[in-house]
Tab-separated table of C-alpha atoms and ligand atoms in Angstrom:
chain	number	residue	atom	x	y	z
A	1	MET	CA	40.638	117.061	72.804
A	2	ARG	CA	41.483	119.345	69.217
A	3	ASN	CA	40.735	123.213	69.306
A	4	GLY	CA	39.597	122.145	72.701
A	5	VAL	CA	35.920	120.942	71.437
A	6	SER	CA	35.442	117.022	72.230
A	7	LEU	CA	32.801	114.838	71.052
A	8	ARG	CA	30.171	114.503	73.670
A	9	PRO	CA	27.329	112.299	74.047
A	10	MET	CA	23.978	114.229	73.623
A	11	LYS	CA	23.492	115.198	77.242
A	12	LYS	CA	23.749	119.052	77.456
A	13	THR	CA	27.054	119.997	79.255
A	14	HIS	CA	27.086	123.507	79.149
A	15	PRO	CA	25.024	126.643	78.423
A	16	THR	CA	23.694	126.779	74.752
A	17	PRO	CA	24.460	129.953	73.598
A	18	SER	CA	21.575	132.444	71.570
A	19	THR	CA	19.522	129.684	69.802
A	20	GLU	CA	16.074	131.542	71.988
A	21	GLY	CA	13.383	132.907	69.609
A	22	ILE	CA	14.513	130.334	66.986
A	23	ASP	CA	11.806	127.326	66.211
A	24	LEU	CA	14.086	124.873	66.106
A	25	ARG	CA	11.948	122.051	65.309
A	26	ASP	CA	11.321	124.204	62.362
A	27	VAL	CA	14.492	124.512	61.395
A	28	GLN	CA	15.246	121.027	61.551
A	29	ARG	CA	12.216	120.132	59.332
A	30	ARG	CA	13.166	122.648	56.711
A	31	LEU	CA	16.499	121.437	56.483
A	32	GLY	CA	15.311	117.759	56.074
A	33	SER	CA	12.655	118.558	53.154
A	34	TRP	CA	14.925	120.818	51.694
A	35	TYR	CA	18.178	118.015	51.387
A	36	ASP	CA	15.663	115.473	50.481
A	37	GLU	CA	14.670	117.309	47.478
A	38	HIS	CA	18.493	119.056	46.783
A	39	ALA	CA	21.336	116.922	47.522
A	40	ARG	CA	23.842	116.220	45.141
A	41	ALA	CA	24.157	112.519	44.251
A	42	LEU	CA	27.513	112.163	45.619
A	43	PRO	CA	29.297	108.590	45.191
A	44	TRP	CA	29.985	108.313	49.263
A	45	ARG	CA	26.273	109.203	49.733
A	46	GLU	CA	25.571	106.548	47.153
A	47	ASP	CA	26.730	103.615	49.078
A	48	VAL	CA	27.154	104.381	52.502
A	49	SER	CA	29.511	102.852	54.866
A	50	ALA	CA	32.226	104.091	57.406
A	51	TYR	CA	34.515	102.904	55.439
A	52	HIS	CA	33.517	105.192	52.509
A	53	VAL	CA	32.806	108.477	54.945
A	54	LEU	CA	36.266	107.845	56.320
A	55	LEU	CA	37.695	108.181	53.023
A	56	SER	CA	35.646	110.720	51.230
A	57	GLU	CA	36.210	112.890	54.368
A	58	ILE	CA	39.915	112.915	54.959
A	59	ILE	CA	40.027	113.366	51.109
A	60	LEU	CA	37.506	115.999	51.091
A	61	GLN	CA	39.489	118.014	53.935
A	62	GLN	CA	41.204	121.552	52.003
A	63	THR	CA	40.060	120.118	49.048
A	64	ARG	CA	36.515	120.863	46.703
A	65	VAL	CA	33.920	118.294	45.906
A	66	ASP	CA	34.309	118.199	42.508
A	67	GLN	CA	38.468	117.797	42.192
A	68	GLY	CA	38.293	115.000	45.604
A	69	MET	CA	35.552	112.760	43.797
A	70	ALA	CA	38.296	111.723	41.238
A	71	TYR	CA	40.447	110.625	44.247
A	72	TYR	CA	37.694	109.190	46.044
A	73	HIS	CA	37.055	106.977	43.056
A	74	ARG	CA	40.686	106.377	42.768
A	75	PHE	CA	41.362	104.716	46.444
A	76	THR	CA	37.814	103.130	46.496
A	77	GLU	CA	38.919	100.891	43.320
A	78	ARG	CA	42.563	100.338	44.253
A	79	PHE	CA	41.292	99.666	48.014
A	80	PRO	CA	37.886	98.398	48.284
A	81	THR	CA	38.485	97.433	51.854
A	82	VAL	CA	40.166	99.229	54.766
A	83	HIS	CA	42.323	95.817	54.653
A	84	ASP	CA	43.388	96.498	50.901
A	85	LEU	CA	44.130	99.924	52.512
A	86	ALA	CA	45.931	98.721	55.226
A	87	ALA	CA	48.020	96.219	53.133
A	88	ALA	CA	49.552	99.330	50.802
A	89	SER	CA	52.625	100.978	51.039
A	90	GLU	CA	53.173	104.503	51.670
A	91	ASP	CA	54.854	105.212	48.595
A	92	GLU	CA	51.326	103.689	46.818
A	93	VAL	CA	49.057	105.533	49.030
A	94	LEU	CA	51.129	109.163	48.178
A	95	LEU	CA	51.117	107.964	44.760
A	96	LEU	CA	47.832	108.217	44.410
A	97	TRP	CA	47.441	110.897	46.671
A	98	GLN	CA	49.672	113.259	44.282
A	99	GLY	CA	48.035	116.317	43.340
A	100	LEU	CA	46.109	116.636	46.233
A	101	GLY	CA	48.608	118.514	48.809
A	102	TYR	CA	48.258	118.357	52.809
A	103	TYR	CA	49.885	114.946	51.849
A	104	SER	CA	49.933	114.208	56.051
A	105	ARG	CA	46.499	113.214	54.946
A	106	GLY	CA	47.295	110.402	53.295
A	107	ARG	CA	49.530	109.114	55.224
A	108	ASN	CA	47.495	109.010	58.405
A	109	LEU	CA	44.710	107.852	55.948
A	110	ARG	CA	46.831	104.804	55.732
A	111	ARG	CA	48.082	104.797	59.560
A	112	ALA	CA	44.331	104.913	60.402
A	113	ALA	CA	43.574	101.862	58.488
A	114	GLN	CA	46.343	100.120	60.221
A	115	ILE	CA	44.558	100.629	63.284
A	116	ILE	CA	41.385	99.961	62.341
A	117	VAL	CA	42.784	96.535	61.205
A	118	SER	CA	45.014	95.675	64.106
A	119	ASP	CA	43.049	96.946	67.292
A	120	PHE	CA	39.447	97.212	65.764
A	121	GLY	CA	39.315	93.745	63.684
A	122	GLY	CA	38.730	95.963	60.435
A	123	GLU	CA	35.592	97.704	61.949
A	124	ILE	CA	35.619	100.880	61.797
A	125	PRO	CA	34.653	102.757	65.744
A	126	ARG	CA	31.889	103.021	66.647
A	127	THR	CA	32.461	105.707	69.105
A	128	PRO	CA	34.192	108.981	69.517
A	129	GLU	CA	36.655	107.670	71.947
A	130	GLY	CA	37.228	104.407	69.917
A	131	LEU	CA	37.590	106.960	66.226
A	132	SER	CA	39.924	109.333	68.263
A	133	ARG	CA	42.541	106.798	68.294
A	134	LEU	CA	42.835	107.681	64.756
A	135	PRO	CA	45.605	109.720	63.276
A	136	GLY	CA	43.844	112.312	61.312
A	137	VAL	CA	41.093	111.526	62.175
A	138	GLY	CA	39.791	114.994	63.863
A	139	PRO	CA	36.325	116.424	65.726
A	140	TYR	CA	34.888	117.293	62.025
A	141	THR	CA	35.506	113.685	61.017
A	142	ARG	CA	34.994	111.742	63.906
A	143	GLY	CA	31.167	113.463	64.037
A	144	ALA	CA	30.559	112.816	60.521
A	145	ILE	CA	31.490	109.075	60.739
A	146	LEU	CA	29.073	108.876	63.536
A	147	SER	CA	26.335	110.196	62.250
A	148	PHE	CA	26.584	109.851	58.157
A	149	ALA	CA	27.483	106.061	58.295
A	150	TYR	CA	26.270	104.912	61.784
A	151	ASN	CA	23.234	107.509	62.474
A	152	LEU	CA	24.050	108.341	66.127
A	153	PRO	CA	23.063	111.837	67.092
A	154	TYR	CA	26.708	113.080	67.149
A	155	PRO	CA	26.402	117.151	66.076
A	156	THR	CA	29.357	118.084	63.485
A	157	VAL	CA	31.216	121.185	62.261
A	158	ASP	CA	33.249	122.176	58.914
A	159	GLY	CA	33.714	125.265	57.515
A	160	ASN	CA	30.152	125.255	55.523
A	161	VAL	CA	28.584	124.492	59.057
A	162	PHE	CA	30.609	127.090	60.634
A	163	ARG	CA	28.943	129.822	58.273
A	164	VAL	CA	25.296	128.128	58.179
A	165	LEU	CA	25.385	128.728	62.539
A	166	SER	CA	26.862	131.861	62.439
A	167	ARG	CA	24.814	133.181	59.661
A	168	LEU	CA	21.462	131.372	61.051
A	169	PHE	CA	22.012	132.500	64.529
A	170	GLY	CA	23.585	135.641	63.937
A	171	THR	CA	26.935	134.860	65.683
A	172	THR	CA	29.561	137.025	65.489
A	173	ASP	CA	31.866	134.905	67.932
A	174	PRO	CA	35.063	134.119	65.703
A	175	ILE	CA	35.307	130.756	64.065
A	176	ASP	CA	39.017	131.075	64.190
A	177	THR	CA	39.581	130.582	67.998
A	178	THR	CA	39.211	127.810	70.799
A	179	GLN	CA	36.455	129.246	72.376
A	180	GLY	CA	34.410	130.622	68.919
A	181	ALA	CA	34.578	126.637	68.219
A	182	ARG	CA	33.199	125.518	71.657
A	183	ILE	CA	30.023	128.003	70.780
A	184	TYR	CA	29.637	127.003	67.266
A	185	TRP	CA	29.783	123.035	68.976
A	186	ALA	CA	27.163	123.566	71.207
A	187	LEU	CA	25.140	125.108	68.537
A	188	ALA	CA	25.703	122.635	66.122
A	189	GLU	CA	24.459	120.485	69.123
A	190	ALA	CA	21.350	122.012	70.027
A	191	LEU	CA	20.265	122.429	66.355
A	192	LEU	CA	20.709	118.881	66.021
A	193	ASP	CA	17.739	116.366	64.902
A	194	THR	CA	18.580	113.722	66.915
A	195	ALA	CA	15.810	111.961	65.218
A	196	HIS	CA	17.468	112.394	61.911
A	197	PRO	CA	21.490	113.104	62.538
A	198	SER	CA	22.572	111.605	59.209
A	199	ARG	CA	20.034	113.603	56.823
A	200	HIS	CA	20.454	116.648	59.212
A	201	ASN	CA	24.431	116.916	59.270
A	202	GLN	CA	24.427	116.043	55.927
A	203	ALA	CA	22.061	118.773	55.053
A	204	VAL	CA	23.793	121.218	56.982
A	205	ILE	CA	26.834	121.000	55.088
A	206	GLU	CA	24.932	120.776	51.433
A	207	LEU	CA	23.574	123.880	52.625
A	208	GLY	CA	26.240	125.803	53.135
A	209	ALA	CA	28.107	124.100	49.799
A	210	LEU	CA	25.050	125.227	47.312
A	211	CYS	CA	22.822	127.491	48.989
A	212	CYS	CA	24.487	129.557	51.889
A	213	THR	CA	27.699	130.219	50.220
A	214	PRO	CA	30.592	132.355	51.216
A	215	ARG	CA	29.899	135.189	48.888
A	216	ARG	CA	26.525	136.139	47.428
A	217	PRO	CA	24.529	133.420	49.475
A	218	ASN	CA	21.504	132.523	47.719
A	219	CYS	CA	18.435	133.579	50.088
A	220	THR	CA	15.750	133.451	48.020
A	221	GLU	CA	16.074	129.894	47.660
A	222	CYS	CA	17.243	128.988	51.042
A	223	PRO	CA	14.996	127.130	53.240
A	224	ILE	CA	15.461	128.457	56.616
A	225	ALA	CA	15.805	131.953	55.825
A	226	PRO	CA	12.632	132.657	57.455
A	227	HIS	CA	14.311	131.683	60.565
A	228	CYS	CA	18.542	133.382	59.800
A	229	LEU	CA	19.357	136.432	62.078
A	230	ALA	CA	21.559	137.397	59.380
A	231	HIS	CA	19.381	137.770	56.780
A	232	ARG	CA	16.546	139.323	58.852
A	233	ALA	CA	20.152	141.819	59.614
A	234	GLY	CA	21.368	141.866	55.744
A	235	ILE	CA	24.583	141.241	57.059
A	236	GLU	CA	24.835	137.394	55.858
A	237	GLU	CA	27.907	138.157	53.730
A	238	GLU	CA	29.357	139.531	56.447
A	239	LEU	CA	29.418	136.234	58.521
A	240	PRO	CA	31.144	134.396	59.850
A	241	ILE	CA	34.052	136.438	61.375
A	242	LYS	CA	37.338	134.970	61.462
A	243	GLN	CA	39.648	136.823	63.675
A	244	GLY	CA	42.956	137.157	62.254
A	245	LYS	CA	44.211	135.839	58.505
A	246	THR	CA	47.535	133.122	58.979
A	247	LYS	CA	50.657	135.503	58.184
A	248	VAL	CA	52.003	134.028	54.883
A	249	LEU	CA	55.631	134.237	54.785
A	250	PRO	CA	58.058	133.447	51.583
A	251	ARG	CA	60.413	130.474	51.465
A	252	PHE	CA	63.079	130.312	48.790
A	253	MET	CA	63.630	126.852	47.350
A	254	TYR	CA	66.180	125.998	44.310
A	255	TYR	CA	66.203	123.051	42.812
A	256	PHE	CA	68.731	121.157	40.172
A	257	LEU	CA	67.175	118.937	37.237
A	258	VAL	CA	70.876	116.963	37.411
A	259	ARG	CA	70.777	114.599	34.038
A	260	LEU	CA	72.507	112.117	33.645
A	261	PRO	CA	73.077	108.656	31.635
A	262	HIS	CA	71.572	106.173	33.601
A	263	ALA	CA	72.822	102.433	34.417
A	264	SER	CA	69.898	101.403	32.144
A	265	GLY	CA	71.361	102.431	29.113
A	266	GLY	CA	68.823	105.676	28.376
A	267	GLU	CA	68.954	109.084	30.574
A	268	GLY	CA	68.110	109.687	34.027
A	269	MET	CA	67.950	112.199	37.044
A	270	LEU	CA	68.727	112.248	40.476
A	271	ILE	CA	65.921	112.258	43.178
A	272	ARG	CA	65.740	111.989	46.795
A	273	ARG	CA	62.956	110.831	49.451
A	274	ARG	CA	62.132	113.926	52.008
A	275	GLY	CA	62.659	113.174	55.443
A	276	ALA	CA	60.176	113.736	58.736
A	277	GLY	CA	59.419	117.088	60.274
A	278	ASP	CA	58.891	119.289	57.330
A	279	ILE	CA	56.187	119.880	54.427
A	280	TRP	CA	56.044	116.579	52.114
A	281	GLN	CA	57.019	113.706	53.968
A	282	GLY	CA	57.349	110.788	52.103
A	283	LEU	CA	57.307	112.154	48.929
A	284	TYR	CA	60.071	112.473	46.584
A	285	GLU	CA	61.955	115.740	45.117
A	286	LEU	CA	64.925	116.817	43.468
A	287	PRO	CA	68.068	118.083	44.831
A	288	LEU	CA	67.161	121.006	46.516
A	289	ILE	CA	68.914	124.206	48.226
A	290	GLU	CA	66.910	126.322	50.694
A	291	THR	CA	67.753	129.712	51.696
A	292	GLY	CA	64.674	130.652	53.900
A	293	GLU	CA	62.767	133.702	53.492
A	294	VAL	CA	65.488	135.844	51.352
A	295	GLY	CA	66.448	134.881	47.911
A	296	ILE	CA	69.752	134.625	46.410
A	297	THR	CA	71.122	135.113	43.616
A	298	VAL	CA	72.936	132.649	41.300
A	299	GLU	CA	76.527	134.182	42.087
A	300	GLU	CA	75.532	133.335	45.848
A	301	LEU	CA	73.936	129.856	44.971
A	302	THR	CA	76.830	128.394	43.483
A	303	ALA	CA	79.305	129.296	46.076
A	304	HIS	CA	76.918	128.070	48.689
A	305	PRO	CA	78.023	125.489	50.776
A	306	ALA	CA	75.325	123.068	49.638
A	307	PHE	CA	76.100	123.540	46.107
A	308	CYS	CA	79.402	122.470	46.619
A	309	GLU	CA	78.272	119.368	48.443
A	310	LEU	CA	75.706	118.390	45.806
A	311	LEU	CA	78.864	118.716	42.593
A	312	ALA	CA	80.932	116.638	44.942
A	313	THR	CA	78.361	113.577	44.595
A	314	LEU	CA	78.610	114.016	40.591
A	315	GLU	CA	81.227	113.190	38.091
A	316	ARG	CA	82.181	115.761	35.670
A	317	PRO	CA	79.184	117.976	36.497
A	318	THR	CA	78.153	121.078	34.036
A	319	PHE	CA	75.996	123.938	35.807
A	320	HIS	CA	73.415	125.812	33.278
A	321	PRO	CA	72.835	129.330	35.355
A	322	THR	CA	70.081	129.926	33.756
A	323	PRO	CA	67.066	128.888	35.317
A	324	ILE	CA	65.046	126.548	33.134
A	325	ALA	CA	61.756	127.573	35.294
A	326	THR	CA	60.239	128.886	37.955
A	327	HIS	CA	57.415	129.063	40.102
A	328	ALA	CA	55.319	130.572	42.967
A	329	HIS	CA	53.576	127.740	45.120
A	330	ARG	CA	51.134	128.896	47.754
A	331	LEU	CA	50.772	126.798	50.936
A	332	SER	CA	48.444	127.871	53.796
A	333	HIS	CA	51.386	129.562	55.794
A	334	ARG	CA	54.122	129.765	52.686
A	335	GLN	CA	54.802	131.723	49.682
A	336	ILE	CA	57.427	129.479	47.923
A	337	GLN	CA	59.553	130.488	45.429
A	338	ALA	CA	61.137	127.965	43.286
A	339	THR	CA	63.353	127.812	40.332
A	340	LEU	CA	64.400	124.878	38.544
A	341	PHE	CA	68.452	124.855	37.192
A	342	LEU	CA	70.061	122.417	34.802
A	343	LEU	CA	72.878	120.437	35.985
A	344	GLU	CA	74.110	118.221	33.685
A	345	ALA	CA	77.133	115.300	34.873
A	346	GLU	CA	78.750	112.095	33.557
A	347	GLY	CA	77.355	110.110	36.377
A	348	ILE	CA	77.290	110.213	40.261
A	349	ARG	CA	79.893	109.087	43.056
A	350	SER	CA	79.289	105.907	45.524
A	351	THR	CA	78.586	108.447	48.322
A	352	SER	CA	75.912	110.142	47.283
A	353	PRO	CA	72.598	110.167	49.378
A	354	TYR	CA	70.555	110.271	45.831
A	355	LEU	CA	69.045	108.110	43.979
A	356	SER	CA	69.398	108.242	40.333
A	357	ILE	CA	66.594	106.822	37.939
A	358	PRO	CA	65.927	106.415	34.488
A	359	THR	CA	64.101	109.809	33.494
A	360	GLU	CA	60.636	107.525	31.948
A	361	GLU	CA	60.185	106.174	34.752
A	362	ARG	CA	59.654	109.853	36.516
A	363	THR	CA	55.780	108.927	36.914
A	364	ALA	CA	56.252	105.824	39.205
A	365	TYR	CA	57.630	108.262	42.291
A	366	ALA	CA	55.083	110.810	44.400
A	367	PHE	CA	56.396	114.339	43.278
A	368	PRO	CA	54.893	117.521	45.074
A	369	VAL	CA	52.766	119.289	42.427
A	370	LEU	CA	55.410	122.142	42.847
A	371	ILE	CA	57.369	119.849	41.343
A	372	GLU	CA	55.382	118.596	38.604
A	373	ARG	CA	55.156	121.706	37.960
A	374	LEU	CA	58.341	122.955	37.038
A	375	LEU	CA	59.797	120.170	35.455
A	376	ALA	CA	56.159	120.991	32.926
A	377	LYS	CA	57.424	124.479	32.228
A	378	ALA	CA	61.310	123.829	32.385
A	379	LYS	CA	62.869	125.046	29.437
B	401	ADE	N1	32.480	118.598	52.126
B	401	ADE	C1	32.773	118.044	53.341
B	401	ADE	N2	32.304	116.816	53.219
B	401	ADE	C2	31.518	116.699	52.448
B	401	ADE	C3	30.283	115.326	52.290
B	401	ADE	N3	30.245	114.860	52.985
B	401	ADE	N4	29.583	115.994	51.246
B	401	ADE	C4	29.575	117.123	50.469
B	401	ADE	N5	30.510	118.170	50.554
B	401	ADE	C5	31.425	117.704	51.962
C-alpha cells in the first residue's frame, strides 16, 4: 500500500466515481487509434521487455523523457540484462546515475535487480504482490510493468494520467491527497481497455505528454475532447487541482575545496562518501559544514567547531576567506544555498575521515550535481 492505493486484480471493489454520461468504449477506441498514429518511437517501446520497462519507468520518475533517454541508453548498454545490473557495485550505478537526481532511485533499482535475481530467478514478477517486494517500485511502476510489458489488465496512474482523468471526468478532487488518489485510480480502472491494456495505458500517458499538457492543452487535436467535461466547461487549464504546495525551507551548506599534494605526485583534493539518512546517500562530497536553515558569516564559519575539526585533520592549512563559488540548488523540499571556499594544505593527518584523491581522478566518483556546479564555477 502506498498513497493508500494498491493494485488490485480487475474486479470492482469500490464504487467508481462520476463516469456516468461518458461513453467509455468510445473514449477507449479514440485513445487507441490516436496512439497508433501519434505515439513517439521511444526506445523502451521499440524493444519491450519487463526489464526495459522497469529501467525506463524508474529513470522517468521526476525526469523528462528527453533527459531520461540518454540515461536509458547508458543503462541498457552497460547493463544489458537484469543479471548485469544485479552484479554491479553501488558506486558504478550511482556514477551512471549522476546528474539525474533523486539518487535513491538508482540505489533501489540495483537492489530491485538483486532481488529479481535472488528471489525470482531473474524474471521480473508478473503479479502486483511480487512487484511489491521490489524497492522503489510503487503503484505506478507496478501497473506500468504489468500492463506495458505483460499486457495484463491493470491500470496505472502517473502525473500525466491524473491530468487526463481529472479533465476528462471533470474531477475536482485534489490529486495530492490519499482520498483523491483513490478516486483517480478508480477512474483509471473504469476507463481501462482490458482488451488492450498496454496500448491503452501508454495512450493515456502519451496524450498527457503531447496533447493534454499542463499549460495550453491542444484540445483542437485531442481525440477525446468531444467527451471531455473540463473542455466543455472551459476549465481544462484549471484542472487538476492540488491541495497544497509543499513548503520549501532553506538549507545552508559550506563546502571546502581542500587542495593538497597527493602521494601520486600531482595535486590532490579531499572527498568523502555520504552516509545514510539524508539526501545523496552513497554519493561523494567535499568537506562540508551545514548550518541548517540559517546562514552564517565567514567569521562565524571560522569559529565553528566543525571548521576547527576540519583544520585539525590537515597539515599546515591556509584558509582563503573569499568564496570561490556560490550556487543555489532547488530540491523538492529544500532551497540549498551553497558556498565553496578554498583551503590549501600540505598534507592530511592519518586520523582524517577524508579520502585524498588525485584531482584528475575526480570524474571517477559520483558527486551530486550541486558539487559539480560549484566546482565548474570555482574561480
Ligand atoms: N513518462 C513516464 N513513463 C513514460 C513512458 N513509458 N513513455 C512516455 N512518457 C513517460
